[in-house]
């Protein structure tokens, strides 16, 4: 569950599992023999072009593209479920307003969030200046947070319009906890890792907490999605009482929504795989390189 | 989600965040300057006894004890729910047989599993011979797997006795996937990391997969538990139809079972915190030290 952990694997120039990015290798592999921190410049073309040395990059992008494909599949699947099987969308307190809830939570709290989490792992982002990618990371996470909050508003409005109590189920407890922790994480991340007023010692102290909390929030989001899909299918597929086939007969809607749950879990596993592989970690995410120039100074350069 | 990852943080003898275990420090901190792999002997008494140097160990054991306390709380909570609120236990196809399901899944697939996963992080286990702890890790995981399978048998028997279909809900899909992956993980772990016939290159290749899959299984288990508790409460707290208060009125049983869900999530977060901290990683779990003597050779020494 490491997004930008505190360590680096040992390897030499001939170690086959390290990324073939020329002098990036020494930094990525955390050589402790260099007396001075190195500046890292990405120039993949300067690396030996042998196919065998490109293999780690190809493996990374294979997993990354699988993650993107699963992202698209999750969003398409939840949209089809809400529009085709649940009647579409509205914002009028009806069940059609509720339909925004799964779409926005899956898109925001899982898909956008997971893609924002792995952003720094993409070798294309390993330029000398981390700032644009930090801003993109923060922007993706902010968009994810906004979608999640609108998704919560959809279900609160629906409950209030139908005189249904809010926040009684375990699903709602886990979902609201995930969103609240996400909001705290985003504000703390902005204050600690982007604004220039935070001391470097605080960044070094809080980086592992940010990484651990980031992974925990994704796990909570997935648990909330699984329990929410499960709950919704028991609510709407009642068999004799509302003219549908019961959930336990596995009608097509149940297969679709269960498959959505499987896709969400598969996406989460790919995200955790990418985050857990230290060979795919951004070179200057090592703690000794965390003393980068903060936001305002970088902007003035 | 690192259980025994492939990297090690850089530090010196004076680095305050490294464990104060004397010469263990150099190994734990992954110094690349030593030309020969070092043998690691645990002797905490040989370390400087200053309170400030004991701080990392105190912090580790604080989290570890919190994990143990949450383990006990989860097991007590699920037992009280099944015995006091759901009528107790039997093995006769009735609802009392179903009651074994949450108890055994929470105890096996979450509590025992999570404690088995963090075993190698306990500094007391960092002796020169890893074999006893590998065997204890395997034994704890086998016990967890057996409890989980018996927990699945309980619900299958209950469904079959009541002519209820099996494996239709998303909860059941996620739960069966978690148990199946756990079984595969255990057999693969035995074959690759304990039996002497597996080559070292295979161990090095599969260690990160074992670690990533281990974390994924725990995440799946937690998602299955949350969705299962949520589903059960909607089933049994129906309000007017069975004389109970409805779930949305949050009767005491609902508060207890929701709290069980929160405890499970908190336990999972503590486990992931311990696993994600490389400073708490067993020194000889580094890939260059994975060429340890396999089971039969170790036994014959």
Coordinates of C-alpha atoms in Angstrom, one line a residue, chain A residues 1-2 5-11 30-33 63 164-165 167-174 181 208 211-213 216 219-220 222-231 233-235 247-250 254-255 257-262 265 268-270 272-279 287-288, chain B residues 1-2 5-11 30-33 63 164-165 167-174 181 208 211-213 216 219-220 222-231 233-235 247-250 254-255 257-262 265 268-270 272-279 287-288:
Chain A
X1 CA 0.0 0.0 0.0
X2 CA 3.0 2.2 -0.6
X5 CA 7.3 5.0 0.7
X6 CA 10.4 5.5 2.6
X7 CA 12.7 3.0 1.1
X8 CA 14.4 1.9 -2.1
X9 CA 15.5 -1.5 -3.4
X10 CA 19.1 -2.3 -3.8
X11 CA 20.3 -3.0 -7.3
X30 CA 18.7 4.1 -3.8
X31 CA 22.4 3.7 -4.0
X32 CA 23.8 4.8 -0.7
X33 CA 27.4 5.2 -2.0
X63 CA -0.7 -3.1 -15.4
X164 CA -36.0 7.7 5.4
X165 CA -33.4 8.1 8.3
X167 CA -26.7 7.1 8.4
X168 CA -28.1 4.0 10.1
X169 CA -26.6 1.2 8.0
X170 CA -23.1 -0.1 8.3
X171 CA -22.7 0.7 4.6
X172 CA -23.5 4.3 5.3
X173 CA -21.1 4.4 8.4
X174 CA -18.2 3.0 6.3
X181 CA -11.1 10.7 6.0
X208 CA 4.1 7.6 5.5
X211 CA 0.5 7.0 2.1
X212 CA -1.0 4.6 4.7
X213 CA -4.2 6.7 5.0
X216 CA -6.9 2.8 3.9
X219 CA -10.0 0.0 1.0
X220 CA -12.8 1.6 2.9
X222 CA -14.2 -0.5 -1.9
X223 CA -15.9 -2.0 1.2
X224 CA -18.5 0.7 1.0
X225 CA -19.2 0.1 -2.7
X226 CA -19.5 -3.7 -2.2
X227 CA -21.9 -3.4 0.7
X228 CA -23.9 -0.7 -1.1
X229 CA -24.3 -2.7 -4.3
X230 CA -25.3 -5.8 -2.2
X231 CA -27.8 -3.7 -0.2
X233 CA -29.9 -5.4 -5.0
X234 CA -31.7 -6.8 -2.0
X235 CA -33.8 -3.7 -1.9
X247 CA -31.9 -11.5 -6.2
X248 CA -31.4 -15.1 -5.4
X249 CA -32.5 -16.1 -8.9
X250 CA -29.6 -14.0 -10.3
X254 CA -28.0 -8.9 -10.5
X255 CA -25.3 -10.4 -12.7
X257 CA -24.3 -5.3 -10.6
X258 CA -22.4 -8.2 -9.0
X259 CA -19.9 -7.9 -12.0
X260 CA -19.6 -4.2 -11.2
X261 CA -18.5 -5.2 -7.7
X262 CA -16.0 -7.7 -9.1
X265 CA -12.3 -5.2 -6.5
X268 CA -8.4 -1.9 -6.4
X269 CA -6.1 -4.9 -6.6
X270 CA -4.3 -3.4 -9.6
X272 CA -2.5 -1.8 -4.8
X273 CA -0.2 -3.8 -7.0
X274 CA 1.2 -0.7 -8.6
X275 CA 1.6 1.1 -5.3
X276 CA 3.2 -1.9 -3.5
X277 CA 6.0 -2.2 -6.1
X278 CA 8.9 -0.1 -5.0
X279 CA 10.7 -0.5 -8.3
X287 CA 12.8 10.6 2.2
X288 CA 16.2 12.1 1.7
Chain B
X1 CA 0.5 -3.4 2.1
X2 CA 4.0 -4.6 2.5
X5 CA 8.8 -6.2 0.8
X6 CA 11.8 -5.8 -1.4
X7 CA 13.4 -2.8 0.1
X8 CA 15.0 -1.3 3.1
X9 CA 15.2 2.3 4.3
X10 CA 18.5 4.1 4.4
X11 CA 19.8 5.2 7.8
X30 CA 19.9 -2.0 4.5
X31 CA 23.4 -0.7 4.3
X32 CA 24.8 -1.4 0.9
X33 CA 28.4 -0.8 1.9
X63 CA 0.3 -0.3 17.6
X164 CA -32.0 -21.1 -0.3
X165 CA -29.7 -20.8 -3.3
X167 CA -23.6 -17.9 -4.0
X168 CA -25.9 -15.4 -5.6
X169 CA -25.2 -12.2 -3.6
X170 CA -22.2 -10.0 -4.2
X171 CA -21.3 -10.6 -0.5
X172 CA -21.0 -14.3 -1.3
X173 CA -19.0 -13.7 -4.4
X174 CA -16.5 -11.5 -2.6
X181 CA -7.5 -16.9 -3.0
X208 CA 6.3 -9.5 -3.8
X211 CA 2.9 -9.9 -0.1
X212 CA 0.6 -8.1 -2.5
X213 CA -1.9 -11.0 -2.6
X216 CA -5.5 -8.0 -1.2
X219 CA -9.0 -6.2 2.0
X220 CA -11.4 -8.6 0.3
X222 CA -13.0 -6.9 5.3
X223 CA -15.2 -6.0 2.3
X224 CA -17.0 -9.4 2.7
X225 CA -17.5 -8.9 6.4
X226 CA -18.9 -5.4 6.0
X227 CA -21.3 -6.4 3.3
X228 CA -22.3 -9.5 5.3
X229 CA -23.0 -7.7 8.5
X230 CA -25.0 -5.1 6.6
X231 CA -27.0 -7.8 4.7
X233 CA -29.0 -6.7 9.7
X234 CA -31.4 -5.9 6.9
X235 CA -32.6 -9.5 6.9
X247 CA -32.6 -1.4 11.2
X248 CA -33.2 2.2 10.3
X249 CA -34.3 2.9 14.0
X250 CA -30.8 1.7 15.1
X254 CA -27.8 -2.7 15.1
X255 CA -25.4 -0.5 17.1
X257 CA -23.2 -5.1 14.8
X258 CA -22.3 -1.8 13.1
X259 CA -19.7 -1.3 15.8
X260 CA -18.3 -4.8 15.0
X261 CA -17.9 -3.5 11.4
X262 CA -16.1 -0.5 12.6
X265 CA -12.1 -1.9 9.7
X268 CA -7.5 -3.9 9.2
X269 CA -6.1 -0.3 9.3
X270 CA -3.7 -1.2 12.1
X272 CA -1.9 -2.3 7.1
X273 CA -0.1 0.4 9.1
X274 CA 2.3 -2.2 10.6
X275 CA 2.8 -3.9 7.2
X276 CA 3.4 -0.6 5.4
X277 CA 6.2 0.6 7.7
X278 CA 9.5 -0.6 6.4
X279 CA 11.3 0.4 9.5
X287 CA 15.6 -9.9 -1.3
X288 CA 19.4 -10.4 -1.0

